[in-house]
mmCIF file of C-alpha atoms in Angstrom:
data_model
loop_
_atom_site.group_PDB
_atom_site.id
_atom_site.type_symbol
_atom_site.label_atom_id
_atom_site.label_comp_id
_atom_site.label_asym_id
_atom_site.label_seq_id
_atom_site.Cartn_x
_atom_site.Cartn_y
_atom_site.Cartn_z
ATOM 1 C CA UNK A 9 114.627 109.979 104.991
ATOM 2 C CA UNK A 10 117.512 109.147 107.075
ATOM 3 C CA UNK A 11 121.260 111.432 106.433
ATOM 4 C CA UNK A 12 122.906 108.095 105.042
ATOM 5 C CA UNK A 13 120.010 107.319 102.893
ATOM 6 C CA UNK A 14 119.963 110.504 100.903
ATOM 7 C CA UNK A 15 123.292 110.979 100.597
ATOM 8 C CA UNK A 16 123.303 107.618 98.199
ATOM 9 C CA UNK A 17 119.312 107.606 97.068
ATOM 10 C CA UNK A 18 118.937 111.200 97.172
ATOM 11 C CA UNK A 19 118.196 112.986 93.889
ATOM 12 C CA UNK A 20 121.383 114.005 93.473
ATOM 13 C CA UNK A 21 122.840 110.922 95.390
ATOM 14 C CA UNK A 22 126.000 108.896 94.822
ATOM 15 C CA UNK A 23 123.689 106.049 93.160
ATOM 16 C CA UNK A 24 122.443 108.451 90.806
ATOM 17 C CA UNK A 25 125.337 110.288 89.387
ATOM 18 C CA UNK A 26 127.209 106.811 88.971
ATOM 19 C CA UNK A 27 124.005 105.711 87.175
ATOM 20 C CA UNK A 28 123.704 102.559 89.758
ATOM 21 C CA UNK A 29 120.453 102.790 90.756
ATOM 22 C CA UNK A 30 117.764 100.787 89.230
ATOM 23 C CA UNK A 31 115.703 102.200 87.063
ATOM 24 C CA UNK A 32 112.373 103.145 88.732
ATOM 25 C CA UNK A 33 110.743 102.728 92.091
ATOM 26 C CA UNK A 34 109.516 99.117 92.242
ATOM 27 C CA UNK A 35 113.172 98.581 91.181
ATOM 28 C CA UNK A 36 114.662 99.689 93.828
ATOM 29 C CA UNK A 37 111.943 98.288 96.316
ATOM 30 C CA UNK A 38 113.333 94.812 94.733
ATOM 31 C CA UNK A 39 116.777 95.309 95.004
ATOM 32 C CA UNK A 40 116.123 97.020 98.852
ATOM 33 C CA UNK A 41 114.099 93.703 100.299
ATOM 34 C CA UNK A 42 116.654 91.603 98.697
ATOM 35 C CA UNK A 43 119.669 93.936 100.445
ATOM 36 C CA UNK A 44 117.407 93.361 103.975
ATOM 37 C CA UNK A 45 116.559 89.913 103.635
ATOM 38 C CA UNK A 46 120.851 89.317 103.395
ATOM 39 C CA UNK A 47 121.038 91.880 106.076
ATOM 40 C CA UNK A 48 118.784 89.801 108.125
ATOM 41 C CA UNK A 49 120.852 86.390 107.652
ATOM 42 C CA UNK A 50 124.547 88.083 107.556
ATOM 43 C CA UNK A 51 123.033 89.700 111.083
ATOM 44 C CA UNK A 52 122.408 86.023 112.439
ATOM 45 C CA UNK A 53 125.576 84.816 111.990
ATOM 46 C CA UNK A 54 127.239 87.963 112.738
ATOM 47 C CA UNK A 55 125.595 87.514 116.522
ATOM 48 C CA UNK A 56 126.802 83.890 116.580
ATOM 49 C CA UNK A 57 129.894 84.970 116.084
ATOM 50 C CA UNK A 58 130.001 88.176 118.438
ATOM 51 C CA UNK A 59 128.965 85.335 121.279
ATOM 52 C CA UNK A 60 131.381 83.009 120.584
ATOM 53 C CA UNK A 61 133.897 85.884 120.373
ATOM 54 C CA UNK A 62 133.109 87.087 123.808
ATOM 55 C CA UNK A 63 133.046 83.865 125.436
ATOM 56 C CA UNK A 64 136.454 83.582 123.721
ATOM 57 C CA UNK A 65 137.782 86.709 125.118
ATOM 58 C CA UNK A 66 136.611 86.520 128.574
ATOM 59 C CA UNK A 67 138.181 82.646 129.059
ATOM 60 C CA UNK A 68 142.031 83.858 126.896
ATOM 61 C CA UNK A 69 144.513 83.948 129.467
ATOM 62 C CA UNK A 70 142.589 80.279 130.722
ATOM 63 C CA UNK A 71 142.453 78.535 126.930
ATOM 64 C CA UNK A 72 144.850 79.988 125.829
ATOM 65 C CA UNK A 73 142.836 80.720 122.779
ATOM 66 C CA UNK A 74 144.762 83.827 121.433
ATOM 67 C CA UNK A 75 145.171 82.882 117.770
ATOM 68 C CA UNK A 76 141.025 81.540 117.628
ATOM 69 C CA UNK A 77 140.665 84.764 119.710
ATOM 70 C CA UNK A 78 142.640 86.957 116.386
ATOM 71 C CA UNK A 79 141.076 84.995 113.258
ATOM 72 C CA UNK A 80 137.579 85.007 114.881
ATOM 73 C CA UNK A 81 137.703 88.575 115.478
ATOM 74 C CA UNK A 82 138.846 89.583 112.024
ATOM 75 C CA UNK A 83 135.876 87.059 109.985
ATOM 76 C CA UNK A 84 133.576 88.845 112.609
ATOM 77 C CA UNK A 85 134.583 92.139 111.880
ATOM 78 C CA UNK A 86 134.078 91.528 108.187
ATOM 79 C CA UNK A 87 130.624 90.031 108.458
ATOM 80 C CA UNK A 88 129.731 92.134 110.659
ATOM 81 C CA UNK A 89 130.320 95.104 108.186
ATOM 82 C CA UNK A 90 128.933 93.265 105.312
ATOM 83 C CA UNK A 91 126.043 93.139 106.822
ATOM 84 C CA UNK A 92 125.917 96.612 108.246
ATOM 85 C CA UNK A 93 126.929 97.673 104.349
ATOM 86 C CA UNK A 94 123.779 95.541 102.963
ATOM 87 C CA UNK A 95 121.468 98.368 105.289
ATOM 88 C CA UNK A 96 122.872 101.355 104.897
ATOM 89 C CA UNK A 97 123.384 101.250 101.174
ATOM 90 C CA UNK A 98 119.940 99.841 101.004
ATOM 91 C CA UNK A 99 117.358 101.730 98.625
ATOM 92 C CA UNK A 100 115.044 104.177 100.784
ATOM 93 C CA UNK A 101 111.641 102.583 102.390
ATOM 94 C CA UNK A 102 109.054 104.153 100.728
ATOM 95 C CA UNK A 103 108.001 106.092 103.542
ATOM 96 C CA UNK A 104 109.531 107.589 106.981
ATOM 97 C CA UNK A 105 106.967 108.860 109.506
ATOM 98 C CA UNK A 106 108.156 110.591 113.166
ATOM 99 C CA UNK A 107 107.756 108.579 116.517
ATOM 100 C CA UNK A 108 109.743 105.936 118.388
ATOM 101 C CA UNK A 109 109.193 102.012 116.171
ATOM 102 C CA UNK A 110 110.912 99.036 116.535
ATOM 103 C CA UNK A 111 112.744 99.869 113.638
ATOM 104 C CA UNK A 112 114.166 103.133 115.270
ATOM 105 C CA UNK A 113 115.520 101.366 118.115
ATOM 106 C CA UNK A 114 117.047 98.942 115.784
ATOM 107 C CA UNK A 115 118.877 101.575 114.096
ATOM 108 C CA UNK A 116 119.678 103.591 116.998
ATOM 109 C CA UNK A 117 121.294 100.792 118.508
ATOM 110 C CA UNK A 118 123.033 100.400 115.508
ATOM 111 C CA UNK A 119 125.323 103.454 116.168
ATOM 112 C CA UNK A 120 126.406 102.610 119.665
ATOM 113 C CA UNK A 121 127.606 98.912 118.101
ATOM 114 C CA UNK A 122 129.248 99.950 115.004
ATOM 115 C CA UNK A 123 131.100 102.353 116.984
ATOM 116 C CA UNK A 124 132.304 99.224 118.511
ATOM 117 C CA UNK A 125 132.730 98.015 116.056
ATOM 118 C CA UNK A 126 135.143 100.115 114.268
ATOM 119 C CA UNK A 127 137.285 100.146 117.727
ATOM 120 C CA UNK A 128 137.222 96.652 118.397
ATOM 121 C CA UNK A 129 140.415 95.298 115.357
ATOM 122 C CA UNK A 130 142.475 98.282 117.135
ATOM 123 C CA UNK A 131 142.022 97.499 120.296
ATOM 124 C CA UNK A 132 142.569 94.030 120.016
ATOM 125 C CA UNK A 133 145.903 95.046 118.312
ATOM 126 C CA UNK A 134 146.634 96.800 120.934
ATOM 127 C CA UNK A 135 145.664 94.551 123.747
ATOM 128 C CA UNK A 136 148.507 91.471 122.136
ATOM 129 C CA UNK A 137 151.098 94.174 122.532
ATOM 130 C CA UNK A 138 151.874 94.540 119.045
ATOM 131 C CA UNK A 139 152.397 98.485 119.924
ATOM 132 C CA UNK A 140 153.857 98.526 123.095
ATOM 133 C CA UNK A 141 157.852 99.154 123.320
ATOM 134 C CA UNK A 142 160.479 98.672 126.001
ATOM 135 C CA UNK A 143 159.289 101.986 127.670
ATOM 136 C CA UNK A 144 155.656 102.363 127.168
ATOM 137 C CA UNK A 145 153.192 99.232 127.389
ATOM 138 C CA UNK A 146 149.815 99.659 126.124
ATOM 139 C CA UNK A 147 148.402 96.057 126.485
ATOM 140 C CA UNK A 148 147.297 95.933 130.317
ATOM 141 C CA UNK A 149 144.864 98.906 129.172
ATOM 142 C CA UNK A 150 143.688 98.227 126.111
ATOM 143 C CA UNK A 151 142.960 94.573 127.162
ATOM 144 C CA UNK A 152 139.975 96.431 129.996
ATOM 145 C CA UNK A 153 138.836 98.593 127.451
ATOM 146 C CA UNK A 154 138.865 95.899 124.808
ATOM 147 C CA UNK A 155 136.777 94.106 126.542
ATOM 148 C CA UNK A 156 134.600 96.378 128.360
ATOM 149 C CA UNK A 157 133.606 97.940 124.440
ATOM 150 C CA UNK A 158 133.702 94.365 123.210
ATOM 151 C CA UNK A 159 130.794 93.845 126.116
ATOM 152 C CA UNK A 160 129.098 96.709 124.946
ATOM 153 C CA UNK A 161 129.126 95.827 121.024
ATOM 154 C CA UNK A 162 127.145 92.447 121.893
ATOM 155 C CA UNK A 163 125.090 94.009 124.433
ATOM 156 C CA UNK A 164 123.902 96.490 121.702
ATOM 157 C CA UNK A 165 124.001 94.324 118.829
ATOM 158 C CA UNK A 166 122.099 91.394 120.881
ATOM 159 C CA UNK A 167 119.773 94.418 121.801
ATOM 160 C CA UNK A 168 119.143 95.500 118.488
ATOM 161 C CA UNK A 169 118.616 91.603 117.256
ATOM 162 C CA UNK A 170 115.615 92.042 119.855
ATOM 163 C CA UNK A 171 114.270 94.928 118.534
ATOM 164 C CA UNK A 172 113.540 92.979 115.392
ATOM 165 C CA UNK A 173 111.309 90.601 117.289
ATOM 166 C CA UNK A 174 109.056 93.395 118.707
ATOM 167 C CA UNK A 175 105.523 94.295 116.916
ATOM 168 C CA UNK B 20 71.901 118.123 76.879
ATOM 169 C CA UNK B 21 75.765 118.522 77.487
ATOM 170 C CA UNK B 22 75.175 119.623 81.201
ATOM 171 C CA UNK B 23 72.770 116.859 81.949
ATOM 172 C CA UNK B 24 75.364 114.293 81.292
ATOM 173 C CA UNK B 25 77.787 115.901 83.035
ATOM 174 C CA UNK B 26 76.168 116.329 85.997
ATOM 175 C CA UNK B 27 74.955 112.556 85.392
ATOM 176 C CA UNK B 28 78.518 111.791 85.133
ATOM 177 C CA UNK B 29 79.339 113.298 88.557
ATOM 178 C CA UNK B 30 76.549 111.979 90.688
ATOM 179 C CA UNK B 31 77.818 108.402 89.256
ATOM 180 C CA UNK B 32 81.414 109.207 89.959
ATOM 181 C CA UNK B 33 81.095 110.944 93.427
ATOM 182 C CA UNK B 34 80.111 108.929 96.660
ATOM 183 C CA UNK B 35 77.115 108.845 97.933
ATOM 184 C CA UNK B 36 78.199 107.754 101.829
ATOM 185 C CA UNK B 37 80.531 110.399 103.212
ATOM 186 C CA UNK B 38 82.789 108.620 105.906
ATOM 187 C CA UNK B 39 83.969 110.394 108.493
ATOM 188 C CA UNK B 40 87.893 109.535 108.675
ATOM 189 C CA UNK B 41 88.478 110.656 112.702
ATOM 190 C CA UNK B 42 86.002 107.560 113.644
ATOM 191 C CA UNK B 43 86.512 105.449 110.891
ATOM 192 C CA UNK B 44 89.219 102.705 110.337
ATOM 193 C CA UNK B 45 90.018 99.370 108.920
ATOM 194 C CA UNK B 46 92.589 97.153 110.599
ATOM 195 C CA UNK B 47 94.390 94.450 109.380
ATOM 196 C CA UNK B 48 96.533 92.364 112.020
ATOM 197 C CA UNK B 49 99.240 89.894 110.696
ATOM 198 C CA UNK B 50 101.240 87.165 112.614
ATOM 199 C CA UNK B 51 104.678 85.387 112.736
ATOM 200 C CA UNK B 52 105.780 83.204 115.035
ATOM 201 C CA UNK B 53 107.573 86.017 117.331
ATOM 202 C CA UNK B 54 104.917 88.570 117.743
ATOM 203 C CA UNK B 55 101.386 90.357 115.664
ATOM 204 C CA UNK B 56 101.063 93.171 114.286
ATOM 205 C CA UNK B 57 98.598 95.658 112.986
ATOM 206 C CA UNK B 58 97.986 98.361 110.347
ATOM 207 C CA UNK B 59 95.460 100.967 109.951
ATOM 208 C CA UNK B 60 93.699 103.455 107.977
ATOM 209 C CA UNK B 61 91.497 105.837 108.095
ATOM 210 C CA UNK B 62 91.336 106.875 103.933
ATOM 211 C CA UNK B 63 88.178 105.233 103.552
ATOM 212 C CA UNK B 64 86.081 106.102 100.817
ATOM 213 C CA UNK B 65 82.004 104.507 99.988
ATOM 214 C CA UNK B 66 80.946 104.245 97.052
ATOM 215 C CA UNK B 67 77.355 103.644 96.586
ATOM 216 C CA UNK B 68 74.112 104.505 95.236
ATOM 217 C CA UNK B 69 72.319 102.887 98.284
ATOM 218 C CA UNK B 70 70.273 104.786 100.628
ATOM 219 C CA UNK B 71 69.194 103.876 103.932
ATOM 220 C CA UNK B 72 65.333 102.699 102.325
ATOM 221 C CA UNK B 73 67.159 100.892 99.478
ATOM 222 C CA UNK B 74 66.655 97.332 99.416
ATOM 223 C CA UNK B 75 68.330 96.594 95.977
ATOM 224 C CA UNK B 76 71.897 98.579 95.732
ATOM 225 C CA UNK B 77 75.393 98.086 95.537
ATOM 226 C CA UNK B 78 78.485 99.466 97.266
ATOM 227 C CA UNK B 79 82.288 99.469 97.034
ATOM 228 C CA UNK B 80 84.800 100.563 100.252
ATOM 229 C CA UNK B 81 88.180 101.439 98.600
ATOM 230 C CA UNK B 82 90.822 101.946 100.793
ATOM 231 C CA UNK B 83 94.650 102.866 99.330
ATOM 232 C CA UNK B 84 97.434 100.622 99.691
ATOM 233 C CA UNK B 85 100.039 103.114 100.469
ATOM 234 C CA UNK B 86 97.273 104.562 103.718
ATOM 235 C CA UNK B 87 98.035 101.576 105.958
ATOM 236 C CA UNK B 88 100.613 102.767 108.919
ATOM 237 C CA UNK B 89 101.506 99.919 111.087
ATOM 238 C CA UNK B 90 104.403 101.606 113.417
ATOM 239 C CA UNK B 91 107.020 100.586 111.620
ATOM 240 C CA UNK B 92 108.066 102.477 108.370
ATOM 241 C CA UNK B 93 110.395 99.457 107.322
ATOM 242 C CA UNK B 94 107.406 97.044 107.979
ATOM 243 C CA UNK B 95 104.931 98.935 106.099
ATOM 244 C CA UNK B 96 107.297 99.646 103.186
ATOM 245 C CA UNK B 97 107.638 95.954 102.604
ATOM 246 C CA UNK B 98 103.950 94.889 103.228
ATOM 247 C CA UNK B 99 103.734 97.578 99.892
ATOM 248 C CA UNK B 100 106.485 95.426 97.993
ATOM 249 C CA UNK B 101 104.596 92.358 98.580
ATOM 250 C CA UNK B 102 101.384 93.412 97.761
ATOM 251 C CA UNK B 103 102.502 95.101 94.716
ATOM 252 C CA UNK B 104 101.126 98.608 95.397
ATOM 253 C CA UNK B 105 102.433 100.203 92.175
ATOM 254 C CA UNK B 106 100.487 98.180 90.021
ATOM 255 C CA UNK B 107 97.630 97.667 92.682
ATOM 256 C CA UNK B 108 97.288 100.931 94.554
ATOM 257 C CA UNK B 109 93.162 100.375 95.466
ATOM 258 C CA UNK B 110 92.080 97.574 98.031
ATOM 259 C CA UNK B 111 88.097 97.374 97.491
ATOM 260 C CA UNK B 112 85.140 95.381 99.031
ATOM 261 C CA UNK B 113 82.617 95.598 96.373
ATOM 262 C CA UNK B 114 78.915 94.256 97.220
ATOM 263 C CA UNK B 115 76.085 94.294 94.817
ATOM 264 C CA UNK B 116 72.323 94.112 95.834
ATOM 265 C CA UNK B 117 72.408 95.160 99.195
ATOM 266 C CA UNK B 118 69.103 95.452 101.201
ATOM 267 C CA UNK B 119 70.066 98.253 103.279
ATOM 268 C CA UNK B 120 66.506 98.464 104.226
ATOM 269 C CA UNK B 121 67.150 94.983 106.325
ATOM 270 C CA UNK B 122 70.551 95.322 107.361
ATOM 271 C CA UNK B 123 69.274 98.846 109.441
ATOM 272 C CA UNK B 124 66.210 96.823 111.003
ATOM 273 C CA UNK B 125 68.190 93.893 112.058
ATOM 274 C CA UNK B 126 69.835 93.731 115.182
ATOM 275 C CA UNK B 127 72.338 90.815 114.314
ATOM 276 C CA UNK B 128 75.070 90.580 112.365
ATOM 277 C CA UNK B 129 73.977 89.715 108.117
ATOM 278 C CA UNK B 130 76.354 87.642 106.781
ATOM 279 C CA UNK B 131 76.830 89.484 102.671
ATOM 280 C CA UNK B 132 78.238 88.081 99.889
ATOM 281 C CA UNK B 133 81.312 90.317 98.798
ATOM 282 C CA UNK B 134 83.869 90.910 96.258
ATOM 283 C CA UNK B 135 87.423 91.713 97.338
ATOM 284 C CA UNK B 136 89.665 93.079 95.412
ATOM 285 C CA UNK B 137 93.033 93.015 95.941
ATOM 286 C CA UNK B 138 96.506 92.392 94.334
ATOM 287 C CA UNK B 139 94.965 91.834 91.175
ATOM 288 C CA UNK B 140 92.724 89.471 92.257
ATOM 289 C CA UNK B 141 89.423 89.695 92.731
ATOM 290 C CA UNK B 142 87.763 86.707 95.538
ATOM 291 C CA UNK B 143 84.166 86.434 96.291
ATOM 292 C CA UNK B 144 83.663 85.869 99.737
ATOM 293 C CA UNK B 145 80.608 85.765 102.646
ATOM 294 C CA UNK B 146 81.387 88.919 104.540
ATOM 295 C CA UNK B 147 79.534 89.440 107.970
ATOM 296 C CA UNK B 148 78.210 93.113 108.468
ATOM 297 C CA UNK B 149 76.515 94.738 110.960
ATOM 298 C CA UNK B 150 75.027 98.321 109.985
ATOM 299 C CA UNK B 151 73.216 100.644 112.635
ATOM 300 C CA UNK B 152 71.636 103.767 112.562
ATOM 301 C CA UNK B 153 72.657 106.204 114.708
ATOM 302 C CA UNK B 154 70.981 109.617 115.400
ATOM 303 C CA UNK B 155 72.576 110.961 112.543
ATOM 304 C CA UNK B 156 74.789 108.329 111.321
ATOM 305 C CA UNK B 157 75.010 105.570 110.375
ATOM 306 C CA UNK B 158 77.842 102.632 111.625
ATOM 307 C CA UNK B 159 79.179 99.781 109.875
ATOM 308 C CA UNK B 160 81.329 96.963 111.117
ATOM 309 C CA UNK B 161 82.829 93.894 110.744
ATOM 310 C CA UNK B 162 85.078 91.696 110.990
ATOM 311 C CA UNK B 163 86.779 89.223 108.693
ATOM 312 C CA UNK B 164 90.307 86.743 107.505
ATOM 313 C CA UNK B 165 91.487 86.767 104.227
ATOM 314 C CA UNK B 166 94.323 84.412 102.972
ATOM 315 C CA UNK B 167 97.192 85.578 100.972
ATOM 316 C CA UNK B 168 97.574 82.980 99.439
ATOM 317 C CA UNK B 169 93.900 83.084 97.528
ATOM 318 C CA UNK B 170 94.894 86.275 96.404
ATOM 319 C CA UNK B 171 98.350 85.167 95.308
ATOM 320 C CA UNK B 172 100.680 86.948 97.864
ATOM 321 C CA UNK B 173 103.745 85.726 98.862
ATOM 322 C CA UNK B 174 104.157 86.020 102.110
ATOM 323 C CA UNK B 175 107.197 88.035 103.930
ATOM 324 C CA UNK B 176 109.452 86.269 105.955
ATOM 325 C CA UNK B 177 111.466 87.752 109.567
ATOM 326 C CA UNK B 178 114.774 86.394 110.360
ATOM 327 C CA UNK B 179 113.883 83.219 108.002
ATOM 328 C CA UNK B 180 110.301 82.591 108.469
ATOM 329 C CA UNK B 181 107.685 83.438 106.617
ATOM 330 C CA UNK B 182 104.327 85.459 108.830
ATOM 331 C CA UNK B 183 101.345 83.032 108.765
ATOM 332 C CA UNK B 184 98.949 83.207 105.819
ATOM 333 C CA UNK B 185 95.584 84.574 107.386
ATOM 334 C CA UNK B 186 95.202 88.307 107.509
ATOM 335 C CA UNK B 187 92.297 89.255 110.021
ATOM 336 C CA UNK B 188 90.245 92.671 109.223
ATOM 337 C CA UNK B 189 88.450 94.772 111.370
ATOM 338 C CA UNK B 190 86.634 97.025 109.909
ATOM 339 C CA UNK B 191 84.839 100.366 111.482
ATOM 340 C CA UNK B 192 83.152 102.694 109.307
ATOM 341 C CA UNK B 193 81.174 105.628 110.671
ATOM 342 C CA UNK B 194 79.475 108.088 108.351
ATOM 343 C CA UNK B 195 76.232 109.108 106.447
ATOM 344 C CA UNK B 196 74.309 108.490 103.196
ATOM 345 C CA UNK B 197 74.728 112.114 101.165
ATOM 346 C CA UNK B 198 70.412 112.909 99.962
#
């Protein structure tokens, strides 16, 4: 069982001490395909988004598109973590076997894009100047590595999207 | 008297047909619209009180539920949802008056009447089978669909839609009849 899984579904899990999980097995098999299947869906639109996002980014300084650019990136970020939320906190699978699956990749990929992920609101921040002062200026920067992570993020997310379509 | 019916009792309740699991397996593969897939076991168990001269006898495969690995943990973890496991652990193929005697001799597949049994449901259907004797074993095989829907399954669904209804089975079963 994977780290994040036990440290909620675990015997001695968060779920169990605060007396939220269900109460048996088929239980939480219920409430985990039901966390999934929203997973699934909130991951759809989540890639929609992510596209549109980077087509917005790479064509600012031409549309000027700034303010889209902001709002998108914030409803992005928050499906986006939604939907991450509705997989980790999922129930366990009922069984975990060693070897490379689909599924692995899926959730290895996972890391590299919520790592993005988490950068991504800051460095936008940072790339509209909000931090830089009369003396030090940040933006020119953090606009390359915004979008060279941002790149990244929908590389790996789009990657992991295609995971889900192999046997 | 006591000891007669238990060892009645036993030779009822243990197989007669010992399978041998490293060349035995039955496959299902499923479908959706972006790729197949397929799931296998090897926990195969016969029961039967056929022999290979029997030409009146009846036999049950029962395979568990939980045995099927398919490559994919999270896969295989929702095929048990759907199929309701918990309450249906057993899959079996039960068929009754077999002529083993005339499945050995012929050298064609025998199409068999069979009962599956699965989630709860149990579906009569014409099973082909084709059973050989080998020097010291004996082979079975064949190959079948099944529809989840006969057997009231609902059927999963990837990224919105739902895999296709017909569940093909291949089944391999190598082994010997216990004297």
């Amino acid at each position: 069982m994977p780290f994040s899984k036990k440290m909620i579904w675990g015997e001695s899990g968060l779920a169990r001490i605060l007396n939220l999980a269900p109460e048996n097995r088929i239980g939480e098999l219920k409430l985990r395909h039901k966390m999934l299947q929203t997973h699934q869906k909130l991951g759809l639109i989540t890639l929609g988004m992510m596209g549109y996002q980077v087509y917005l980014g790479n064509n600012i300084d031409r549309n000027h598109n700034k303010s889209l650019h902001r709002k998108l990136g914030y409803s992005t970020f928050g499906v986006y973590m939604t939907a991450a939320g509705f997989s980790v906190l999922s129930p366990p699978a009922l069984k975990y076997s060693k070897g490379i699956s689909s599924i692995k990749l899926h959730r290895y990929l996972s890391y590299i894009h919520f790592a993005g992920m988490l950068c991504m609101p800051y460095l936008g921040y940072l790339s509209a100047g909000n931090m830089d002062t009369d003396t030090v200026e940040y933006h020119t920067k953090a606009k390359k590595v915004h979008g060279f992570v941002g790149n990244i993020t929908f590389a790996s997310l789009s990657l992991s999207f295609l995971t889900t379509l192999l046997p | 008297m006591k000891y007669i019916l238990i060892l009645l009792v036993c030779a009822l309740a243990f197989p007669r047909f010992k399978v041998d699991k490293a060349q035995s397996a039955i496959t299902y593969t499923g479908s959706h619209s972006f790729h197949d897939w397929q799931g296998t076991t090897s926990e195969i168990e016969i029961i039967t009180n056929c022999d290979s001269m029997n030409s009146n006898c009846d036999a049950t495969i029962t395979v568990p539920a939980m045995s099927f690995r398919s490559g994919n943990d999270n896969r295989d973890s929702n095929m048990l949802f759907y199929i309701d496991a918990f309450s249906y652990p057993m899959i079996k193929i039960s068929f009754s008056h077999l002529n083993i005697y005339n499945l050995l001799s012929s050298d064609k597949v025998i199409t068999t009447n069979g009962e599956i049994d699965f989630h709860g449901f149990k579906i009569n259907q014409e099973i082909p089978l084709f059973i050989k004797k080998e020097t010291n074993t004996i082979s079975i095989s064949s190959n079948f669909s099944i529809k989840l829907d006969s057997f009231q399954v609902d059927r999963p669904s990837l990224l919105m839609l739902p895999i296709k209804n017909l569940i093909k089975l291949d089944v391999t079963i190598k082994g010997e009849f216990i004297p």
